[in-house]
PDB file of C-alpha atoms in Angstrom:
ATOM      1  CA  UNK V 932     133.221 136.072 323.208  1.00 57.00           C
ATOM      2  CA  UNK V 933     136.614 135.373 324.761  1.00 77.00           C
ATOM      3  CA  UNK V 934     138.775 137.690 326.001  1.00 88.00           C
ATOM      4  CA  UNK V 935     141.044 139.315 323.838  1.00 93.00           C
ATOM      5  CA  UNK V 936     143.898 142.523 323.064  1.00 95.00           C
ATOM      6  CA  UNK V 937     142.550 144.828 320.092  1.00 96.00           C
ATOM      7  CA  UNK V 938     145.185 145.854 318.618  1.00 95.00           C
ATOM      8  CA  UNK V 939     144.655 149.965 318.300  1.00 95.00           C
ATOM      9  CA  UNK V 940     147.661 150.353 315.825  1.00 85.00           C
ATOM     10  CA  UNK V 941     149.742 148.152 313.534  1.00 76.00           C
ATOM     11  CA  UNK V 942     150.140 144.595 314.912  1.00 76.00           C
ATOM     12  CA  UNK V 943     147.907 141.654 315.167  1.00 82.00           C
ATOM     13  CA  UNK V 944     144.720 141.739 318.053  1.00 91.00           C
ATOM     14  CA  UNK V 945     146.065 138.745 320.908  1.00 94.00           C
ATOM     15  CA  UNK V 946     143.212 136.299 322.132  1.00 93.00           C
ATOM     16  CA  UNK V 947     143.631 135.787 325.949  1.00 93.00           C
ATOM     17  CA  UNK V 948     143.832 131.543 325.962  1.00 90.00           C
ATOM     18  CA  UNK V 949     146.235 131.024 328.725  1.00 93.00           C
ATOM     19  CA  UNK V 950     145.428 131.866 332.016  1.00 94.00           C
ATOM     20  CA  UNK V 951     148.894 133.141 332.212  1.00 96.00           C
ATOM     21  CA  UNK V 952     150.802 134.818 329.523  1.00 97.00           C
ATOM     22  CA  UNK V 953     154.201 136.727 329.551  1.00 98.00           C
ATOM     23  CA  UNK V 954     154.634 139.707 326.862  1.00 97.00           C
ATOM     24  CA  UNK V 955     157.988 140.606 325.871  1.00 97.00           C
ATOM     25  CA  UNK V 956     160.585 140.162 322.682  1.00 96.00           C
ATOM     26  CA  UNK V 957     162.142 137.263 324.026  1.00 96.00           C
ATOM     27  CA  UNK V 958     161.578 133.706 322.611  1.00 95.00           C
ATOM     28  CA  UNK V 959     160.778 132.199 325.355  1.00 96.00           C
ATOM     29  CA  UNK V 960     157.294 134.709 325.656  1.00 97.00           C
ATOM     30  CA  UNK V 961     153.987 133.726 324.768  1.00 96.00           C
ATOM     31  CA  UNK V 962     153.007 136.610 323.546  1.00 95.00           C
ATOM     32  CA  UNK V 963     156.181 137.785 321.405  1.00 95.00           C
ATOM     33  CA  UNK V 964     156.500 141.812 320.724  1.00 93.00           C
ATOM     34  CA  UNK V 965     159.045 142.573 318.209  1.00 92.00           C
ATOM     35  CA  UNK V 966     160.178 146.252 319.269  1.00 92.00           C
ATOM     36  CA  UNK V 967     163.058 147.877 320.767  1.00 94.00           C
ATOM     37  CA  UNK V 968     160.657 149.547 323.133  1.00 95.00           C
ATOM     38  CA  UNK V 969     159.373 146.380 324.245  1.00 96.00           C
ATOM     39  CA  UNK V 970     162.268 144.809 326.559  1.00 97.00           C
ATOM     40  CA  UNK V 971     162.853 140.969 326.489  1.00 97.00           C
ATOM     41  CA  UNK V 972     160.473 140.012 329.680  1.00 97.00           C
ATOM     42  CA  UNK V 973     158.248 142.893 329.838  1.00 98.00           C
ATOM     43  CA  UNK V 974     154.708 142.348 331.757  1.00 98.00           C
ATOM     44  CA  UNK V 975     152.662 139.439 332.118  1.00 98.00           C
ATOM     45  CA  UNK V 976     148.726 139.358 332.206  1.00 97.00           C
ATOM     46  CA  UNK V 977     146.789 136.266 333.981  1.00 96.00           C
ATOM     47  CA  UNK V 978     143.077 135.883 334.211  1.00 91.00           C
ATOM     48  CA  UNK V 979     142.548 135.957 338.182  1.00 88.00           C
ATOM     49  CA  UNK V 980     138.441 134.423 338.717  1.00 82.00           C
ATOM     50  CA  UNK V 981     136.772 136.547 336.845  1.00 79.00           C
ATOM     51  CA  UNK V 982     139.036 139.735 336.003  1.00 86.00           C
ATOM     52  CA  UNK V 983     142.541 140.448 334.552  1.00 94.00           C
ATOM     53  CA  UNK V 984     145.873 141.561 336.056  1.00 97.00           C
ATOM     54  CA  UNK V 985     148.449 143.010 334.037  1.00 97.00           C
ATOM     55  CA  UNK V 986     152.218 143.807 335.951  1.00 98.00           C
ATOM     56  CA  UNK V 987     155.002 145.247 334.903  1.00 98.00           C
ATOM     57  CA  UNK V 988     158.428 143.157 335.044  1.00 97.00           C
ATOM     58  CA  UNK V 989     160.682 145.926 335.559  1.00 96.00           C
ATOM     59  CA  UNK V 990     160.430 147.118 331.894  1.00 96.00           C
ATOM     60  CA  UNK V 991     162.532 150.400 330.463  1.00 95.00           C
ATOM     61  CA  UNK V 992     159.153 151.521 329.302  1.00 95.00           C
ATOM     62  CA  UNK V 993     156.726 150.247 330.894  1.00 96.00           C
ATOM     63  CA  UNK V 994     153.426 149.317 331.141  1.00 97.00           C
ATOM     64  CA  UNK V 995     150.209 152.360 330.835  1.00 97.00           C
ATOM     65  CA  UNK V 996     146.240 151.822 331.294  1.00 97.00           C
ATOM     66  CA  UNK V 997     144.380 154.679 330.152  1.00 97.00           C
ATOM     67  CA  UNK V 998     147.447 156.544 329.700  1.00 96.00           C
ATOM     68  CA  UNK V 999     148.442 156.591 333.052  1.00 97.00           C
ATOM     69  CA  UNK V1000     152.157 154.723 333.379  1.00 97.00           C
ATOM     70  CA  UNK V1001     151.219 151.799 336.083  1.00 97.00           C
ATOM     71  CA  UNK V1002     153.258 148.816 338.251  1.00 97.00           C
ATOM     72  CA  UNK V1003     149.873 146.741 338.469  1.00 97.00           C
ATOM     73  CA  UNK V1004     146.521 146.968 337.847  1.00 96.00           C
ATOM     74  CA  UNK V1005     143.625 145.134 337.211  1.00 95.00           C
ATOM     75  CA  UNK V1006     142.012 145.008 333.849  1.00 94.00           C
ATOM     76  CA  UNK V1007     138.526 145.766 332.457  1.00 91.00           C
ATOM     77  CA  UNK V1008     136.630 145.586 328.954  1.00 92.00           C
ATOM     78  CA  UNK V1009     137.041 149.016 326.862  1.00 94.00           C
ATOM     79  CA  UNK V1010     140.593 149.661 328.974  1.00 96.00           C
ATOM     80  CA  UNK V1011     143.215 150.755 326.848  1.00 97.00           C
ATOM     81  CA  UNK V1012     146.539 149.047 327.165  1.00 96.00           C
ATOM     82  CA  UNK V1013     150.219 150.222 326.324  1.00 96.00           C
ATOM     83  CA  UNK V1014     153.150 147.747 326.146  1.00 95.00           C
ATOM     84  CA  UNK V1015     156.119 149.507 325.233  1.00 91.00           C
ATOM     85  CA  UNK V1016     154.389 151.375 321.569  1.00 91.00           C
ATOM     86  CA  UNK V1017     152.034 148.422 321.460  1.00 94.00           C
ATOM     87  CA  UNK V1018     148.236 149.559 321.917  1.00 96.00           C
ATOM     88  CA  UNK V1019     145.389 147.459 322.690  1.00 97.00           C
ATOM     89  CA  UNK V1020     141.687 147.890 324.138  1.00 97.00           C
ATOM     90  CA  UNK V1021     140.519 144.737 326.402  1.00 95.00           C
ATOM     91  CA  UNK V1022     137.554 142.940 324.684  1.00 93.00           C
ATOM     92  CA  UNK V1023     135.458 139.980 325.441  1.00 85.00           C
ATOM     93  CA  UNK V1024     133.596 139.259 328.816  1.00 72.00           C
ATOM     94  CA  UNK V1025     135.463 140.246 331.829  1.00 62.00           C
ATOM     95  CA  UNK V1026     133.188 140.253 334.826  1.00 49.00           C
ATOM     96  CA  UNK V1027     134.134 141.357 338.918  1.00 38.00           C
ATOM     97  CA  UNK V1028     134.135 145.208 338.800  1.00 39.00           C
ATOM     98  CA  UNK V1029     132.274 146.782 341.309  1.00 36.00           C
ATOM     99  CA  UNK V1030     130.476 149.632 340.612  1.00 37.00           C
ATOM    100  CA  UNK V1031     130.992 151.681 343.580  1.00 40.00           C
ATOM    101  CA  UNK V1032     134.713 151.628 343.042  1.00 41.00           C
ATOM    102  CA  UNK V1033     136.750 153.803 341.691  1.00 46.00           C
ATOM    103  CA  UNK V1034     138.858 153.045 338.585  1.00 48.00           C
ATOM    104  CA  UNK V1035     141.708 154.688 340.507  1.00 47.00           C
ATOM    105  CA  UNK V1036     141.747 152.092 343.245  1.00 52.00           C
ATOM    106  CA  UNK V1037     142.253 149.527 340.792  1.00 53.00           C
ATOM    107  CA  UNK V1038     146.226 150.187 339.897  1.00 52.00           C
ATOM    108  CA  UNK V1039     149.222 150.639 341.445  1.00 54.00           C
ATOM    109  CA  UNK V1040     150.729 154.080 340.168  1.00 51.00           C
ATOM    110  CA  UNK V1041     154.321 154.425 339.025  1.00 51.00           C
ATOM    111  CA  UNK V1042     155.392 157.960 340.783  1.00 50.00           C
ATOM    112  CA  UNK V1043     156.150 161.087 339.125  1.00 50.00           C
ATOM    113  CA  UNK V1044     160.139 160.820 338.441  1.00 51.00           C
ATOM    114  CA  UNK V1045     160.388 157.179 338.698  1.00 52.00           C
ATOM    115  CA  UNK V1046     159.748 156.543 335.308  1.00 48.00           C
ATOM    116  CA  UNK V1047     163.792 155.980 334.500  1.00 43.00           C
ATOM    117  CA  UNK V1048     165.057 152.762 336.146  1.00 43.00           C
ATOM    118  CA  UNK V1049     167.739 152.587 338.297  1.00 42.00           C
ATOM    119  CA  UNK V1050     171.085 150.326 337.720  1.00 40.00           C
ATOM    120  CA  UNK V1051     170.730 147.062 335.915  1.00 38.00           C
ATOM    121  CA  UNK V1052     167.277 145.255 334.832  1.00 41.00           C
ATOM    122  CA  UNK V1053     168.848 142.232 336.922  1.00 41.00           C
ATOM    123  CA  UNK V1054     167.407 141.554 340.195  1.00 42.00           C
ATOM    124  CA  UNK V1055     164.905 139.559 342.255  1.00 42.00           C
ATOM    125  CA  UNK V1056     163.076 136.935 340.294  1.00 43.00           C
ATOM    126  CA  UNK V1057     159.046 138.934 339.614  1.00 45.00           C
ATOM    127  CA  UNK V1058     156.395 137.360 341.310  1.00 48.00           C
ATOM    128  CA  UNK V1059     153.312 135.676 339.766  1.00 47.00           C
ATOM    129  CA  UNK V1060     149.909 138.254 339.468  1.00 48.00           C
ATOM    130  CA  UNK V1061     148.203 137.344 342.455  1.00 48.00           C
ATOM    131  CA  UNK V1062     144.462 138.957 343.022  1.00 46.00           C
ATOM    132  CA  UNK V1063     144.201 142.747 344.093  1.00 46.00           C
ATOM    133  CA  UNK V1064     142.216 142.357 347.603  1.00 45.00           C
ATOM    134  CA  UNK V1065     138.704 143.805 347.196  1.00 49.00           C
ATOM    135  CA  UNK V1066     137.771 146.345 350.806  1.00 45.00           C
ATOM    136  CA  UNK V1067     134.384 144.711 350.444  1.00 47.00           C
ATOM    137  CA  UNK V1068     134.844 142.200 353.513  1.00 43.00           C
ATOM    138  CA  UNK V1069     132.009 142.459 355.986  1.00 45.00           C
ATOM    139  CA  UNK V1070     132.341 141.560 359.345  1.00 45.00           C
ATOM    140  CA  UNK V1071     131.967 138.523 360.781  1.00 48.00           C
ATOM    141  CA  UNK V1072     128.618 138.456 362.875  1.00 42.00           C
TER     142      UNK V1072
END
């Protein structure tokens, strides 16, 4: 089955067909959230080899996995997503985790405090999800 976004509360489940897709209310989205919680370029989520990353554009209210408010992080079937109220569980075959690693070291934490934004939403344009670098590089022999 192909990836997909259950949806967890009202709001319609969102198959994962684009390698690339950008959530927010805006028009110009692909994936188009219609809440006031949700800010007009919110997060985008791209299907990186064989996993997904999901990062936060500089949202008001940001982006959670497992409850825990994040900048980045990298994606895995039964997760639970939050963008803005939205809630979703990731479904569908999503291979790459390695079992010796932590969940922890897979996202970039928000810090406690930093939650509010600072000044404007304007500022440099975000960058693309690019792959997390796994520490399972051997040396060269």
């Amino acid at each position: 089955m192909a990836a997909h976004l259950l949806s967890l509360a009202d709001g319609p489940s969102i198959m994962l067909d684009k390698p690339i897709l950008l959530f927010g209310r805006h028009e110009e989205c692909d994936i188009q959230l219609n809440s006031k919680k949700v800010s007009r370029r919110h997060c985008v989520l791209a299907q990186v080899e064989d996993y997904l990353v999901i990062r936060d554009l500089g949202s008001t209210n940001g982006v959670k996995i497992n409850g825990e408010r994040v900048t980045e992080g990298k994606l895995r079937p039964g997760d639970e997503v939050q963008i803005g109220n939205f809630r979703y569980q990731v479904c569908g075959d999503l291979l790459g985790r390695s079992a010796d690693r932590p969940a922890s070291e897979d996202y970039k934490t928000i810090p406690p405090g930093a939650d509010e934004p600072s000044g404007s939403q304007a500022g440099p344009a975000p960058k693309l999800p690019v792959p997390m670098p796994d520490d399972d590089s051997s040396a060269d022999a």
